[in-house]
């Protein structure tokens, strides 16, 4: 299994590591999902869905990136997850009556394949192997959510931010070149965006990041965060060494 994960993750450019979609679904079933999906193009800032829209489909990211968030009182926003090429996400409802509790917005020009729940149900009824992989995917999404809640509730804002930096590196990280083998989060993410991911304020994130810089744990370069001492971050957030499929935003 470890060899398969490595081979699959290496296929993604720029260190992008999709959610467990490619580790849970077999290649034939991934191809089936793509075949069922109707591609939709989004510009940066476009909504894929909003709160109270019918939750009757899943989404497969072909290109670009999206965030799932919740709009709070006073114009604040809480980010629940980020999605990159290869991710499958959504809020499936077995009763067909649910509406979305969150909103999904394109962070850049993107292409998303939309899979109707009705088409998915047909495959689940007739293909037992696909149904088992679908259950595995849902379990993986639940474990990912539980791991985020653990970090947010048990280890304070510092622990949550340290965990977030590791999660972002697992998604967007690069080890650089032979001359520069540092652990770099390849995507530029603002302090406000990070604050929305851990339920904090920009000022608190600024303070914690500055403390980490003073300790020599991280640095910044051209707007990107460099992880100098990842083990320190793991210690602060009491890292449980989850696989990459779970340790991501």
PDB file of C-alpha atoms in Angstrom:
ATOM      1  CA  UNK A   1       0.000   0.000   0.000  1.00  0.00           C
ATOM      2  CA  UNK A   2       2.762   2.465   0.820  1.00  0.00           C
ATOM      3  CA  UNK A   3       4.372   1.947  -2.565  1.00  0.00           C
ATOM      4  CA  UNK A   4       1.060   2.561  -4.333  1.00  0.00           C
ATOM      5  CA  UNK A   5       0.496   5.785  -2.405  1.00  0.00           C
ATOM      6  CA  UNK A   6       3.947   7.040  -3.277  1.00  0.00           C
ATOM      7  CA  UNK A   7       3.532   6.265  -6.952  1.00  0.00           C
ATOM      8  CA  UNK A   8       0.203   8.017  -7.085  1.00  0.00           C
ATOM      9  CA  UNK A   9       1.257  11.094  -5.133  1.00  0.00           C
ATOM     10  CA  UNK A  10       4.361  11.573  -7.268  1.00  0.00           C
ATOM     11  CA  UNK A  11       2.123  11.916 -10.300  1.00  0.00           C
ATOM     12  CA  UNK A  12       0.708  15.204  -9.046  1.00  0.00           C
ATOM     13  CA  UNK A  13       2.669  18.295 -10.079  1.00  0.00           C
ATOM     14  CA  UNK A  14       3.887  20.876  -7.590  1.00  0.00           C
ATOM     15  CA  UNK A  15       3.490  18.621  -4.583  1.00  0.00           C
ATOM     16  CA  UNK A  16      -0.307  18.628  -4.887  1.00  0.00           C
ATOM     17  CA  UNK A  17      -1.632  15.643  -2.981  1.00  0.00           C
ATOM     18  CA  UNK A  18      -5.368  15.042  -3.489  1.00  0.00           C
ATOM     19  CA  UNK A  19      -7.671  13.736  -0.792  1.00  0.00           C
ATOM     20  CA  UNK A  20      -7.839   9.971  -0.476  1.00  0.00           C
ATOM     21  CA  UNK A  21      -9.792   9.714  -3.742  1.00  0.00           C
ATOM     22  CA  UNK A  22      -6.906   8.104  -5.604  1.00  0.00           C
ATOM     23  CA  UNK A  23      -6.003   5.815  -2.703  1.00  0.00           C
ATOM     24  CA  UNK A  24      -9.565   4.612  -2.057  1.00  0.00           C
ATOM     25  CA  UNK A  25     -10.920   4.284  -5.588  1.00  0.00           C
ATOM     26  CA  UNK A  26      -9.359   1.955  -8.141  1.00  0.00           C
ATOM     27  CA  UNK A  27      -8.335   3.412 -11.483  1.00  0.00           C
ATOM     28  CA  UNK A  28     -11.315   1.842 -13.337  1.00  0.00           C
ATOM     29  CA  UNK A  29     -13.735   3.328 -10.812  1.00  0.00           C
ATOM     30  CA  UNK A  30     -12.029   6.729 -10.955  1.00  0.00           C
ATOM     31  CA  UNK A  31     -12.499   6.567 -14.710  1.00  0.00           C
ATOM     32  CA  UNK A  32     -16.171   5.725 -14.133  1.00  0.00           C
ATOM     33  CA  UNK A  33     -16.599   8.773 -11.886  1.00  0.00           C
ATOM     34  CA  UNK A  34     -15.025  10.972 -14.542  1.00  0.00           C
ATOM     35  CA  UNK A  35     -17.333   9.450 -17.155  1.00  0.00           C
ATOM     36  CA  UNK A  36     -20.432  10.254 -15.070  1.00  0.00           C
ATOM     37  CA  UNK A  37     -19.258  13.794 -14.308  1.00  0.00           C
ATOM     38  CA  UNK A  38     -20.440  16.740 -16.378  1.00  0.00           C
ATOM     39  CA  UNK A  39     -17.604  19.306 -16.573  1.00  0.00           C
ATOM     40  CA  UNK A  40     -18.350  22.872 -15.481  1.00  0.00           C
ATOM     41  CA  UNK A  41     -15.893  25.747 -15.732  1.00  0.00           C
ATOM     42  CA  UNK A  42     -15.656  28.354 -12.996  1.00  0.00           C
ATOM     43  CA  UNK A  43     -13.847  31.667 -12.861  1.00  0.00           C
ATOM     44  CA  UNK A  44     -12.033  32.726  -9.690  1.00  0.00           C
ATOM     45  CA  UNK A  45     -14.660  33.864  -7.184  1.00  0.00           C
ATOM     46  CA  UNK A  46     -17.534  31.925  -8.765  1.00  0.00           C
ATOM     47  CA  UNK A  47     -19.684  29.775  -6.485  1.00  0.00           C
ATOM     48  CA  UNK A  48     -20.020  26.087  -7.260  1.00  0.00           C
ATOM     49  CA  UNK A  49     -22.891  25.941  -4.785  1.00  0.00           C
ATOM     50  CA  UNK A  50     -24.224  28.061  -1.930  1.00  0.00           C
ATOM     51  CA  UNK A  51     -26.028  27.431   1.328  1.00  0.00           C
ATOM     52  CA  UNK A  52     -29.511  25.934   0.915  1.00  0.00           C
ATOM     53  CA  UNK A  53     -28.825  24.693  -2.614  1.00  0.00           C
ATOM     54  CA  UNK A  54     -29.942  21.052  -3.050  1.00  0.00           C
ATOM     55  CA  UNK A  55     -27.213  18.623  -1.936  1.00  0.00           C
ATOM     56  CA  UNK A  56     -27.885  16.095  -4.674  1.00  0.00           C
ATOM     57  CA  UNK A  57     -24.510  15.679  -6.365  1.00  0.00           C
ATOM     58  CA  UNK A  58     -20.786  15.145  -5.825  1.00  0.00           C
ATOM     59  CA  UNK A  59     -17.942  17.149  -7.321  1.00  0.00           C
ATOM     60  CA  UNK A  60     -14.648  16.011  -8.843  1.00  0.00           C
ATOM     61  CA  UNK A  61     -11.954  18.667  -9.279  1.00  0.00           C
ATOM     62  CA  UNK A  62     -10.280  18.439 -12.679  1.00  0.00           C
ATOM     63  CA  UNK A  63      -8.385  21.727 -12.563  1.00  0.00           C
ATOM     64  CA  UNK A  64      -7.883  24.665 -10.221  1.00  0.00           C
ATOM     65  CA  UNK A  65      -8.840  24.798  -6.539  1.00  0.00           C
ATOM     66  CA  UNK A  66     -11.892  25.494  -4.398  1.00  0.00           C
ATOM     67  CA  UNK A  67     -12.701  26.123  -0.762  1.00  0.00           C
ATOM     68  CA  UNK A  68     -15.717  25.007   1.232  1.00  0.00           C
ATOM     69  CA  UNK A  69     -16.677  27.564   3.863  1.00  0.00           C
ATOM     70  CA  UNK A  70     -19.424  28.802   6.154  1.00  0.00           C
ATOM     71  CA  UNK A  71     -20.507  32.434   6.229  1.00  0.00           C
ATOM     72  CA  UNK A  72     -20.772  33.696   9.800  1.00  0.00           C
ATOM     73  CA  UNK A  73     -22.420  36.697  11.389  1.00  0.00           C
ATOM     74  CA  UNK A  74     -20.692  40.005  10.819  1.00  0.00           C
ATOM     75  CA  UNK A  75     -19.321  38.975   7.440  1.00  0.00           C
ATOM     76  CA  UNK A  76     -16.776  36.558   8.898  1.00  0.00           C
ATOM     77  CA  UNK A  77     -16.060  33.249   7.175  1.00  0.00           C
ATOM     78  CA  UNK A  78     -14.866  29.858   8.404  1.00  0.00           C
ATOM     79  CA  UNK A  79     -13.053  27.609   5.932  1.00  0.00           C
ATOM     80  CA  UNK A  80     -13.804  23.917   6.357  1.00  0.00           C
ATOM     81  CA  UNK A  81     -11.753  22.402   3.541  1.00  0.00           C
ATOM     82  CA  UNK A  82      -9.671  23.083   0.444  1.00  0.00           C
ATOM     83  CA  UNK A  83      -9.925  21.001  -2.707  1.00  0.00           C
ATOM     84  CA  UNK A  84      -7.378  20.520  -5.480  1.00  0.00           C
ATOM     85  CA  UNK A  85      -7.187  18.448  -8.698  1.00  0.00           C
ATOM     86  CA  UNK A  86      -8.137  14.830  -8.033  1.00  0.00           C
ATOM     87  CA  UNK A  87     -10.398  15.605  -5.059  1.00  0.00           C
ATOM     88  CA  UNK A  88     -13.933  14.262  -4.819  1.00  0.00           C
ATOM     89  CA  UNK A  89     -16.164  16.148  -2.385  1.00  0.00           C
ATOM     90  CA  UNK A  90     -19.756  17.020  -1.562  1.00  0.00           C
ATOM     91  CA  UNK A  91     -22.465  16.477   1.036  1.00  0.00           C
ATOM     92  CA  UNK A  92     -24.147  13.210  -0.018  1.00  0.00           C
ATOM     93  CA  UNK A  93     -27.583  12.551   1.461  1.00  0.00           C
ATOM     94  CA  UNK A  94     -29.075   9.028   1.370  1.00  0.00           C
ATOM     95  CA  UNK A  95     -32.606  10.429   1.714  1.00  0.00           C
ATOM     96  CA  UNK A  96     -32.373  12.932  -1.119  1.00  0.00           C
ATOM     97  CA  UNK A  97     -33.860  15.796   0.894  1.00  0.00           C
ATOM     98  CA  UNK A  98     -30.779  17.610   2.195  1.00  0.00           C
ATOM     99  CA  UNK A  99     -29.560  21.067   1.266  1.00  0.00           C
ATOM    100  CA  UNK A 100     -26.007  22.369   1.463  1.00  0.00           C
ATOM    101  CA  UNK A 101     -25.014  23.764   4.848  1.00  0.00           C
ATOM    102  CA  UNK A 102     -21.903  25.392   3.390  1.00  0.00           C
ATOM    103  CA  UNK A 103     -20.750  27.114   0.210  1.00  0.00           C
ATOM    104  CA  UNK A 104     -18.038  26.185  -2.278  1.00  0.00           C
ATOM    105  CA  UNK A 105     -16.138  28.906  -4.134  1.00  0.00           C
ATOM    106  CA  UNK A 106     -13.433  28.738  -6.799  1.00  0.00           C
ATOM    107  CA  UNK A 107     -10.125  30.201  -5.587  1.00  0.00           C
ATOM    108  CA  UNK A 108      -8.853  30.371  -9.169  1.00  0.00           C
ATOM    109  CA  UNK A 109     -10.125  29.516 -12.632  1.00  0.00           C
ATOM    110  CA  UNK A 110     -11.224  25.908 -12.227  1.00  0.00           C
ATOM    111  CA  UNK A 111     -12.981  22.996 -13.866  1.00  0.00           C
ATOM    112  CA  UNK A 112     -15.178  20.693 -11.811  1.00  0.00           C
ATOM    113  CA  UNK A 113     -16.988  17.529 -12.853  1.00  0.00           C
ATOM    114  CA  UNK A 114     -20.510  17.306 -11.415  1.00  0.00           C
ATOM    115  CA  UNK A 115     -21.764  13.808 -10.587  1.00  0.00           C
ATOM    116  CA  UNK A 116     -25.566  13.610 -10.017  1.00  0.00           C
ATOM    117  CA  UNK A 117     -26.537  11.580  -6.960  1.00  0.00           C
ATOM    118  CA  UNK A 118     -29.078   9.669  -9.063  1.00  0.00           C
ATOM    119  CA  UNK A 119     -26.354   8.405 -11.405  1.00  0.00           C
ATOM    120  CA  UNK A 120     -24.136   7.541  -8.453  1.00  0.00           C
ATOM    121  CA  UNK A 121     -26.953   5.577  -6.806  1.00  0.00           C
ATOM    122  CA  UNK A 122     -27.419   3.470  -9.948  1.00  0.00           C
ATOM    123  CA  UNK A 123     -23.759   2.441  -9.924  1.00  0.00           C
ATOM    124  CA  UNK A 124     -23.797   1.710  -6.178  1.00  0.00           C
ATOM    125  CA  UNK A 125     -26.814  -0.600  -6.595  1.00  0.00           C
ATOM    126  CA  UNK A 126     -25.273  -2.608  -9.431  1.00  0.00           C
ATOM    127  CA  UNK A 127     -21.540  -2.551  -8.641  1.00  0.00           C
ATOM    128  CA  UNK A 128     -20.607  -3.996  -5.261  1.00  0.00           C
ATOM    129  CA  UNK A 129     -16.898  -3.194  -5.578  1.00  0.00           C
ATOM    130  CA  UNK A 130     -17.678   0.448  -6.337  1.00  0.00           C
ATOM    131  CA  UNK A 131     -20.077   0.574  -3.378  1.00  0.00           C
ATOM    132  CA  UNK A 132     -17.334  -0.696  -1.043  1.00  0.00           C
ATOM    133  CA  UNK A 133     -14.891   1.926  -2.312  1.00  0.00           C
ATOM    134  CA  UNK A 134     -17.566   4.609  -1.940  1.00  0.00           C
ATOM    135  CA  UNK A 135     -18.048   3.596   1.704  1.00  0.00           C
ATOM    136  CA  UNK A 136     -14.279   3.735   2.189  1.00  0.00           C
ATOM    137  CA  UNK A 137     -14.183   7.238   0.721  1.00  0.00           C
ATOM    138  CA  UNK A 138     -16.972   8.435   3.032  1.00  0.00           C
ATOM    139  CA  UNK A 139     -15.155   6.945   6.042  1.00  0.00           C
ATOM    140  CA  UNK A 140     -11.953   8.709   4.996  1.00  0.00           C
ATOM    141  CA  UNK A 141     -13.759  12.056   4.719  1.00  0.00           C
ATOM    142  CA  UNK A 142     -15.166  11.513   8.216  1.00  0.00           C
ATOM    143  CA  UNK A 143     -11.718  10.755   9.650  1.00  0.00           C
ATOM    144  CA  UNK A 144     -10.310  13.872   7.998  1.00  0.00           C
ATOM    145  CA  UNK A 145     -13.030  16.010   9.580  1.00  0.00           C
ATOM    146  CA  UNK A 146     -12.463  14.388  12.975  1.00  0.00           C
ATOM    147  CA  UNK A 147      -8.728  15.090  12.810  1.00  0.00           C
ATOM    148  CA  UNK A 148      -9.401  18.780  12.129  1.00  0.00           C
ATOM    149  CA  UNK A 149     -11.818  18.996  15.045  1.00  0.00           C
ATOM    150  CA  UNK A 150      -9.231  17.353  17.301  1.00  0.00           C
ATOM    151  CA  UNK A 151      -6.653  20.011  16.430  1.00  0.00           C
ATOM    152  CA  UNK A 152      -9.114  22.882  16.822  1.00  0.00           C
ATOM    153  CA  UNK A 153     -10.558  21.732  20.143  1.00  0.00           C
ATOM    154  CA  UNK A 154      -7.670  20.127  22.027  1.00  0.00           C
ATOM    155  CA  UNK A 155      -4.471  22.051  21.355  1.00  0.00           C
ATOM    156  CA  UNK A 156      -5.344  25.747  21.276  1.00  0.00           C
ATOM    157  CA  UNK A 157      -4.728  28.225  18.499  1.00  0.00           C
ATOM    158  CA  UNK A 158      -0.976  27.580  18.403  1.00  0.00           C
ATOM    159  CA  UNK A 159      -1.524  23.851  18.012  1.00  0.00           C
ATOM    160  CA  UNK A 160      -4.209  24.398  15.388  1.00  0.00           C
ATOM    161  CA  UNK A 161      -1.953  26.711  13.370  1.00  0.00           C
ATOM    162  CA  UNK A 162       1.047  24.370  13.598  1.00  0.00           C
ATOM    163  CA  UNK A 163      -1.161  21.536  12.404  1.00  0.00           C
ATOM    164  CA  UNK A 164      -2.498  23.715   9.582  1.00  0.00           C
ATOM    165  CA  UNK A 165       1.027  24.462   8.342  1.00  0.00           C
ATOM    166  CA  UNK A 166       1.737  20.726   8.159  1.00  0.00           C
ATOM    167  CA  UNK A 167      -1.567  20.092   6.394  1.00  0.00           C
ATOM    168  CA  UNK A 168      -0.881  22.817   3.844  1.00  0.00           C
ATOM    169  CA  UNK A 169       2.575  21.393   3.218  1.00  0.00           C
ATOM    170  CA  UNK A 170       1.067  17.957   2.607  1.00  0.00           C
ATOM    171  CA  UNK A 171      -1.196  19.520  -0.027  1.00  0.00           C
ATOM    172  CA  UNK A 172       1.038  22.123  -1.639  1.00  0.00           C
ATOM    173  CA  UNK A 173       4.525  21.293  -0.415  1.00  0.00           C
ATOM    174  CA  UNK A 174       7.675  20.958  -2.423  1.00  0.00           C
ATOM    175  CA  UNK A 175      11.132  19.865  -1.310  1.00  0.00           C
ATOM    176  CA  UNK A 176      12.776  22.264  -3.710  1.00  0.00           C
ATOM    177  CA  UNK A 177      15.833  21.307  -5.741  1.00  0.00           C
ATOM    178  CA  UNK A 178      19.172  19.648  -5.053  1.00  0.00           C
ATOM    179  CA  UNK A 179      20.545  23.077  -4.143  1.00  0.00           C
ATOM    180  CA  UNK A 180      17.531  24.001  -2.018  1.00  0.00           C
ATOM    181  CA  UNK A 181      15.889  21.016  -0.311  1.00  0.00           C
ATOM    182  CA  UNK A 182      13.844  23.025   2.200  1.00  0.00           C
ATOM    183  CA  UNK A 183      10.197  22.180   2.897  1.00  0.00           C
ATOM    184  CA  UNK A 184       8.254  24.967   1.197  1.00  0.00           C
ATOM    185  CA  UNK A 185       4.476  25.479   1.047  1.00  0.00           C
ATOM    186  CA  UNK A 186       4.258  26.254  -2.647  1.00  0.00           C
ATOM    187  CA  UNK A 187       0.940  28.118  -2.506  1.00  0.00           C
ATOM    188  CA  UNK A 188       0.803  31.678  -1.204  1.00  0.00           C
ATOM    189  CA  UNK A 189      -1.749  31.819   1.605  1.00  0.00           C
ATOM    190  CA  UNK A 190      -2.511  34.994   3.535  1.00  0.00           C
ATOM    191  CA  UNK A 191      -2.678  35.236   7.310  1.00  0.00           C
ATOM    192  CA  UNK A 192      -6.387  36.060   7.053  1.00  0.00           C
ATOM    193  CA  UNK A 193      -6.998  32.904   5.022  1.00  0.00           C
ATOM    194  CA  UNK A 194      -5.159  30.837   7.630  1.00  0.00           C
ATOM    195  CA  UNK A 195      -7.167  32.512  10.393  1.00  0.00           C
ATOM    196  CA  UNK A 196     -10.386  31.464   8.660  1.00  0.00           C
ATOM    197  CA  UNK A 197      -9.105  27.873   8.539  1.00  0.00           C
ATOM    198  CA  UNK A 198      -8.551  27.625  12.306  1.00  0.00           C
ATOM    199  CA  UNK A 199     -11.362  29.833  13.603  1.00  0.00           C
ATOM    200  CA  UNK A 200      -9.052  32.601  14.755  1.00  0.00           C
ATOM    201  CA  UNK A 201      -8.231  36.215  13.912  1.00  0.00           C
ATOM    202  CA  UNK A 202      -5.599  37.568  11.568  1.00  0.00           C
ATOM    203  CA  UNK A 203      -3.899  39.290  14.507  1.00  0.00           C
ATOM    204  CA  UNK A 204      -3.544  36.015  16.421  1.00  0.00           C
ATOM    205  CA  UNK A 205      -2.117  34.272  13.363  1.00  0.00           C
ATOM    206  CA  UNK A 206       0.340  37.151  12.853  1.00  0.00           C
ATOM    207  CA  UNK A 207       1.518  36.833  16.460  1.00  0.00           C
ATOM    208  CA  UNK A 208       1.959  33.047  16.377  1.00  0.00           C
ATOM    209  CA  UNK A 209       3.770  33.120  13.025  1.00  0.00           C
ATOM    210  CA  UNK A 210       6.144  35.802  14.306  1.00  0.00           C
ATOM    211  CA  UNK A 211       6.873  33.676  17.384  1.00  0.00           C
ATOM    212  CA  UNK A 212       7.647  30.695  15.138  1.00  0.00           C
ATOM    213  CA  UNK A 213       9.939  32.867  13.021  1.00  0.00           C
ATOM    214  CA  UNK A 214      11.772  34.122  16.124  1.00  0.00           C
ATOM    215  CA  UNK A 215      12.309  30.507  17.199  1.00  0.00           C
ATOM    216  CA  UNK A 216      13.696  29.608  13.772  1.00  0.00           C
ATOM    217  CA  UNK A 217      10.876  27.144  13.105  1.00  0.00           C
ATOM    218  CA  UNK A 218       9.610  28.809   9.920  1.00  0.00           C
ATOM    219  CA  UNK A 219      10.569  31.600   7.547  1.00  0.00           C
ATOM    220  CA  UNK A 220       8.918  33.304   4.597  1.00  0.00           C
ATOM    221  CA  UNK A 221      10.224  33.748   1.090  1.00  0.00           C
ATOM    222  CA  UNK A 222       8.374  35.567  -1.694  1.00  0.00           C
ATOM    223  CA  UNK A 223       5.122  35.203   0.176  1.00  0.00           C
ATOM    224  CA  UNK A 224       5.551  31.468   0.727  1.00  0.00           C
ATOM    225  CA  UNK A 225       6.123  29.778   4.079  1.00  0.00           C
ATOM    226  CA  UNK A 226       9.243  27.654   4.572  1.00  0.00           C
ATOM    227  CA  UNK A 227       9.107  24.939   7.254  1.00  0.00           C
ATOM    228  CA  UNK A 228      12.584  24.892   8.782  1.00  0.00           C
ATOM    229  CA  UNK A 229      11.758  22.618  11.723  1.00  0.00           C
ATOM    230  CA  UNK A 230       8.655  20.503  10.957  1.00  0.00           C
ATOM    231  CA  UNK A 231       9.313  18.321  14.014  1.00  0.00           C
ATOM    232  CA  UNK A 232       8.742  21.346  16.267  1.00  0.00           C
ATOM    233  CA  UNK A 233       5.370  21.906  14.607  1.00  0.00           C
ATOM    234  CA  UNK A 234       4.480  18.227  15.061  1.00  0.00           C
ATOM    235  CA  UNK A 235       5.354  18.427  18.754  1.00  0.00           C
ATOM    236  CA  UNK A 236       3.196  21.512  19.368  1.00  0.00           C
ATOM    237  CA  UNK A 237       0.129  20.016  17.674  1.00  0.00           C
ATOM    238  CA  UNK A 238       0.717  16.552  19.212  1.00  0.00           C
ATOM    239  CA  UNK A 239       0.928  15.027  15.743  1.00  0.00           C
ATOM    240  CA  UNK A 240      -0.490  11.489  15.568  1.00  0.00           C
ATOM    241  CA  UNK A 241       1.336  10.746  12.306  1.00  0.00           C
ATOM    242  CA  UNK A 242      -1.811  10.473  10.200  1.00  0.00           C
ATOM    243  CA  UNK A 243      -1.360   9.546   6.529  1.00  0.00           C
ATOM    244  CA  UNK A 244      -1.341  12.351   3.979  1.00  0.00           C
ATOM    245  CA  UNK A 245      -4.842  11.436   2.851  1.00  0.00           C
ATOM    246  CA  UNK A 246      -6.063  12.607   6.276  1.00  0.00           C
ATOM    247  CA  UNK A 247      -3.488  15.245   7.247  1.00  0.00           C
ATOM    248  CA  UNK A 248      -4.656  17.898   4.793  1.00  0.00           C
ATOM    249  CA  UNK A 249      -6.964  20.885   4.857  1.00  0.00           C
TER     250      UNK A 249
END
